[in-house]
Coordinates of C-alpha atoms in Angstrom, one line a residue:
M1 CA 119.3 91.1 124.9
D2 CA 116.9 90.9 121.9
I3 CA 118.2 92.4 118.7
K4 CA 116.4 92.5 115.4
L5 CA 118.1 93.5 112.1
L6 CA 115.7 91.9 109.6
G7 CA 113.5 95.0 109.3
P8 CA 113.7 98.2 111.3
L9 CA 116.6 98.1 113.8
S10 CA 115.4 97.0 117.2
A11 CA 117.5 96.2 120.3
H12 CA 116.2 95.7 123.8
L13 CA 117.9 94.9 127.0
G14 CA 115.5 93.9 129.8
G15 CA 112.6 95.2 127.7
V16 CA 114.2 98.6 127.4
S17 CA 115.3 99.9 124.0
I18 CA 119.0 100.7 123.6
V19 CA 118.7 102.0 120.0
P20 CA 120.1 105.5 119.8
S21 CA 118.3 108.2 117.7
A22 CA 121.4 109.5 116.0
G23 CA 122.3 107.9 112.7
K24 CA 126.0 107.0 113.2
P25 CA 125.7 105.3 116.6
R26 CA 122.8 103.3 115.0
Q27 CA 125.2 102.2 112.3
I28 CA 127.7 101.1 114.9
L29 CA 125.1 99.2 116.9
A30 CA 123.8 97.4 113.8
L31 CA 127.3 96.4 112.7
L32 CA 128.3 95.2 116.1
A33 CA 125.1 93.2 116.5
G34 CA 125.5 91.6 113.1
C35 CA 128.9 90.4 114.2
A36 CA 127.9 89.6 117.8
G37 CA 130.7 88.0 119.8
Q38 CA 133.4 89.1 117.2
V39 CA 135.9 91.8 117.7
L40 CA 135.5 94.6 115.1
P41 CA 138.7 96.6 114.6
V42 CA 138.5 100.4 115.0
P43 CA 139.4 100.9 111.3
T44 CA 136.5 98.7 110.2
L45 CA 134.0 100.7 112.3
M46 CA 135.4 104.0 111.0
E47 CA 135.2 102.8 107.4
E48 CA 131.6 101.8 107.9
I49 CA 130.7 105.3 109.2
W50 CA 132.8 107.6 107.0
G51 CA 134.0 105.4 104.1
A52 CA 137.1 106.9 102.4
D53 CA 136.3 110.4 103.5
M54 CA 137.4 110.1 107.2
P55 CA 137.7 113.3 109.3
R56 CA 140.8 113.9 111.3
S57 CA 138.8 113.5 114.5
A58 CA 137.4 110.1 113.4
S59 CA 139.0 108.1 116.2
T60 CA 137.9 110.5 118.9
T61 CA 134.4 110.8 117.4
L62 CA 134.1 107.0 117.3
Q63 CA 134.9 106.8 121.0
T64 CA 132.1 109.4 121.6
Y65 CA 129.6 107.1 119.7
I66 CA 130.7 104.1 121.8
L67 CA 130.1 106.1 124.9
Q68 CA 126.6 107.0 123.7
L69 CA 125.8 103.4 123.2
R70 CA 127.2 102.5 126.6
R71 CA 125.1 105.2 128.2
K72 CA 122.0 103.6 126.6
L73 CA 123.1 100.2 128.0
T74 CA 123.6 101.6 131.5
E75 CA 120.1 103.1 131.5
A76 CA 118.7 99.7 130.4
L77 CA 120.7 97.8 133.0
G78 CA 119.5 99.9 135.9
P79 CA 121.3 100.6 139.2
D80 CA 121.3 97.0 140.6
A81 CA 122.7 95.2 137.6
D82 CA 125.5 92.7 138.2
R83 CA 127.3 93.7 135.1
T84 CA 128.2 97.0 133.4
A85 CA 127.8 98.5 130.0
K86 CA 131.5 97.8 129.4
D87 CA 130.9 94.1 130.0
I88 CA 128.4 94.1 127.1
L89 CA 130.0 96.5 124.7
A90 CA 133.6 95.6 125.5
T91 CA 136.8 97.3 124.5
E92 CA 139.2 94.7 123.0
Y93 CA 142.7 95.1 121.6
G94 CA 142.3 97.3 118.6
G95 CA 138.5 97.3 118.5
Y96 CA 135.2 96.6 120.2
T97 CA 132.9 93.6 120.6
L98 CA 129.2 93.2 121.5
R99 CA 129.2 90.4 124.1
V100 CA 125.8 88.9 123.5
A101 CA 124.7 85.4 122.6
P102 CA 124.5 85.1 118.8
E103 CA 121.1 83.5 119.1
S104 CA 119.8 86.8 120.6
V105 CA 120.2 88.4 117.2
D106 CA 117.5 87.5 114.6
V107 CA 120.1 87.3 111.7
H108 CA 121.8 84.4 113.5
A109 CA 118.5 82.6 114.1
Y110 CA 117.7 83.1 110.5
D111 CA 121.0 81.8 109.2
Q112 CA 120.6 78.7 111.5
L113 CA 117.2 77.9 110.1
V114 CA 118.4 78.4 106.5
S115 CA 121.3 76.0 107.2
R116 CA 118.9 73.4 108.6
S117 CA 116.6 73.8 105.5
R118 CA 119.6 73.0 103.2
T119 CA 120.4 69.9 105.2
A120 CA 116.7 68.8 105.0
A121 CA 116.8 69.4 101.2
D122 CA 119.9 67.3 100.9
R123 CA 118.1 64.3 102.5
G124 CA 115.0 64.9 100.4
D125 CA 112.6 65.9 103.3
A126 CA 110.3 68.3 101.5
A127 CA 108.0 68.8 104.5
A128 CA 110.9 69.8 106.8
V129 CA 112.3 72.1 104.1
A130 CA 109.0 73.9 103.7
D131 CA 108.6 74.3 107.5
L132 CA 112.2 75.5 108.2
C133 CA 112.2 77.9 105.3
Q134 CA 108.8 79.3 106.4
Q135 CA 110.2 79.8 110.0
A136 CA 113.2 81.6 108.6
L137 CA 111.2 83.9 106.3
A138 CA 108.8 84.7 109.2
L139 CA 111.7 86.4 111.0
W140 CA 111.7 89.2 108.3
R141 CA 109.7 92.3 109.2
G142 CA 110.5 94.2 106.0
P143 CA 113.8 95.1 104.3
A144 CA 116.8 94.6 106.6
L145 CA 117.9 97.7 108.5
V146 CA 115.4 99.8 106.6
D147 CA 115.8 102.7 109.0
V148 CA 119.6 102.6 109.2
K149 CA 122.0 104.4 106.9
V150 CA 124.5 101.8 105.8
G151 CA 128.1 102.1 104.8
P152 CA 130.4 99.6 102.9
M153 CA 130.4 96.9 105.6
L154 CA 126.7 96.8 106.2
E155 CA 126.0 97.1 102.5
V156 CA 127.8 93.8 101.9
E157 CA 125.7 92.1 104.6
L158 CA 122.5 93.5 103.3
V159 CA 123.2 92.2 99.8
R160 CA 124.0 88.8 101.3
L161 CA 120.8 88.8 103.3
E162 CA 118.6 89.8 100.4
E163 CA 120.1 87.1 98.2
S164 CA 119.6 84.6 100.9
R165 CA 116.0 85.6 101.5
L166 CA 115.2 85.1 97.8
A167 CA 117.0 81.8 97.7
T168 CA 115.2 80.6 100.8
L169 CA 111.9 81.6 99.3
E170 CA 112.6 79.6 96.2
R171 CA 113.7 76.6 98.3
R172 CA 110.4 76.8 100.2
I173 CA 108.3 77.0 97.0
D174 CA 110.2 74.0 95.5
A175 CA 109.4 72.0 98.6
E176 CA 105.8 73.0 98.5
L177 CA 105.6 72.1 94.8
A178 CA 107.0 68.7 95.7
L179 CA 104.3 68.3 98.3
G180 CA 101.5 69.0 95.8
R181 CA 100.6 72.5 97.0
H182 CA 100.7 74.0 93.5
S183 CA 97.2 75.5 93.4
A184 CA 97.8 77.4 96.7
L185 CA 101.1 78.8 95.3
V186 CA 99.8 80.3 92.1
A187 CA 98.7 83.7 93.5
E188 CA 102.0 84.1 95.5
L189 CA 104.1 83.2 92.4
R190 CA 102.1 85.6 90.2
A191 CA 103.0 88.4 92.7
L192 CA 106.6 87.3 92.9
I193 CA 107.2 87.3 89.2
A194 CA 105.6 90.8 89.0
R195 CA 108.2 92.0 91.5
H196 CA 111.1 90.1 89.9
P197 CA 110.3 90.3 86.2
L198 CA 113.6 88.8 85.1
H199 CA 114.0 86.1 87.7
E200 CA 114.0 82.8 85.8
G201 CA 113.7 80.5 88.8
L202 CA 110.5 82.1 90.0
H203 CA 109.1 82.0 86.5
A204 CA 109.9 78.3 86.2
Q205 CA 108.1 77.6 89.5
C206 CA 105.1 79.7 88.4
M207 CA 104.9 77.8 85.1
L208 CA 105.0 74.4 86.9
A209 CA 102.4 75.5 89.5
L210 CA 100.1 76.7 86.7
H211 CA 100.6 73.6 84.6
R212 CA 99.8 71.3 87.6
S213 CA 96.7 73.4 88.3
G214 CA 95.3 72.7 84.8
R215 CA 96.2 76.2 83.5
R216 CA 98.6 75.1 80.7
G217 CA 97.9 78.1 78.5
Q218 CA 98.7 80.6 81.3
A219 CA 102.0 78.7 82.0
L220 CA 103.0 79.2 78.4
D221 CA 102.1 82.9 78.7
V222 CA 104.4 83.2 81.6
F223 CA 107.3 81.9 79.5
Q224 CA 106.4 84.2 76.6
D225 CA 106.2 87.3 78.8
L226 CA 109.6 86.5 80.3
R227 CA 111.2 85.9 76.9
N228 CA 109.9 89.2 75.7
Q229 CA 111.3 91.1 78.7
L230 CA 114.7 89.3 78.4
V231 CA 115.0 90.1 74.8
D232 CA 113.8 93.7 75.2
E233 CA 115.9 94.6 78.2
L234 CA 119.0 92.4 77.9
G235 CA 119.0 91.1 74.4
V236 CA 119.1 87.4 75.5
D237 CA 116.8 84.4 75.3
P238 CA 115.7 82.4 78.4
S239 CA 118.1 79.8 79.6
D240 CA 118.2 76.3 78.3
R241 CA 116.7 75.1 81.5
L242 CA 113.6 77.3 81.1
Q243 CA 113.3 76.4 77.4
R244 CA 113.3 72.7 78.3
L245 CA 110.5 73.4 80.8
H246 CA 108.6 75.4 78.1
R247 CA 108.9 72.4 75.7
A248 CA 107.7 70.0 78.5
V249 CA 104.7 72.2 79.2
L250 CA 104.0 72.6 75.4
N251 CA 104.2 68.8 74.9
G252 CA 102.2 67.9 78.0
D253 CA 105.2 65.9 79.4
P254 CA 103.8 63.6 82.1
A255 CA 107.0 64.0 84.1
L256 CA 105.7 67.5 85.0
D257 CA 102.7 66.0 86.9
L258 CA 102.6 64.7 90.5
A259 CA 101.6 61.1 90.7
G260 CA 101.9 58.8 93.6
H261 CA 104.4 59.9 96.3
A262 CA 105.1 63.6 95.8
E263 CA 108.7 63.3 97.1
R264 CA 109.6 61.1 94.1
H265 CA 109.0 64.1 91.8
A266 CA 110.6 66.7 94.0
P267 CA 113.7 67.2 91.9
F268 CA 111.9 67.9 88.6
L269 CA 113.0 71.5 88.2
E270 CA 116.5 70.4 89.3
R271 CA 116.6 67.8 86.6
L272 CA 115.9 70.5 84.0
A273 CA 119.2 72.1 84.9
V274 CA 121.2 69.0 83.8

């Protein structure tokens, strides 16, 4: 089984798609895949589909959707398979489970890579962090489950994934800054702060990349633009961390620059938070 949730929903068994065309069975498949190997209680599945406005026939209708998914599995398995659709989409006490290896779902592979990148960051291995984060981010093919209508259960998972994606992107950029790749990062960071105009972490990274690229004035402009937007939209000033970075750029603090072994300077932005 090969299941992808980080983008349009995709699920193949033996090279054959098992994704139904109807919306609610797609929801069920997405939720079961995201929790591969776990039993999802019937009430949880019904809440995902109908929320608080459950029809009287909810339990029977859910069984119909499960049958539709099993029909797709049966077609993909073919007549000579040594297992059945019920072996894969199994009925358990009080619920259902999708019996597939977690690593066959891209979300699981993504989470594993993110976890390994955190471990590499803890040991100060910037090159490994950059590589692992890049591998994790490469699994994304667009917004997660962009073609699936989501209910309360999937909505929570989508929020988690989007926050994780942005944090992983920041971790990758931090690592690349530590490796002296500031010039190559400027264009990407410019685009990112345009998409996330109030995100202080990305602005801090952009300021540092610009400063290290000999573009001190532009780094100061990035701070000023952010401050104007924060004041106009939220009525607040930039955080103390960002203001310390602004003063360091303004004063040409040599601690901002890479000199000698890059890994010695990796925690500069982290030190600003202290």
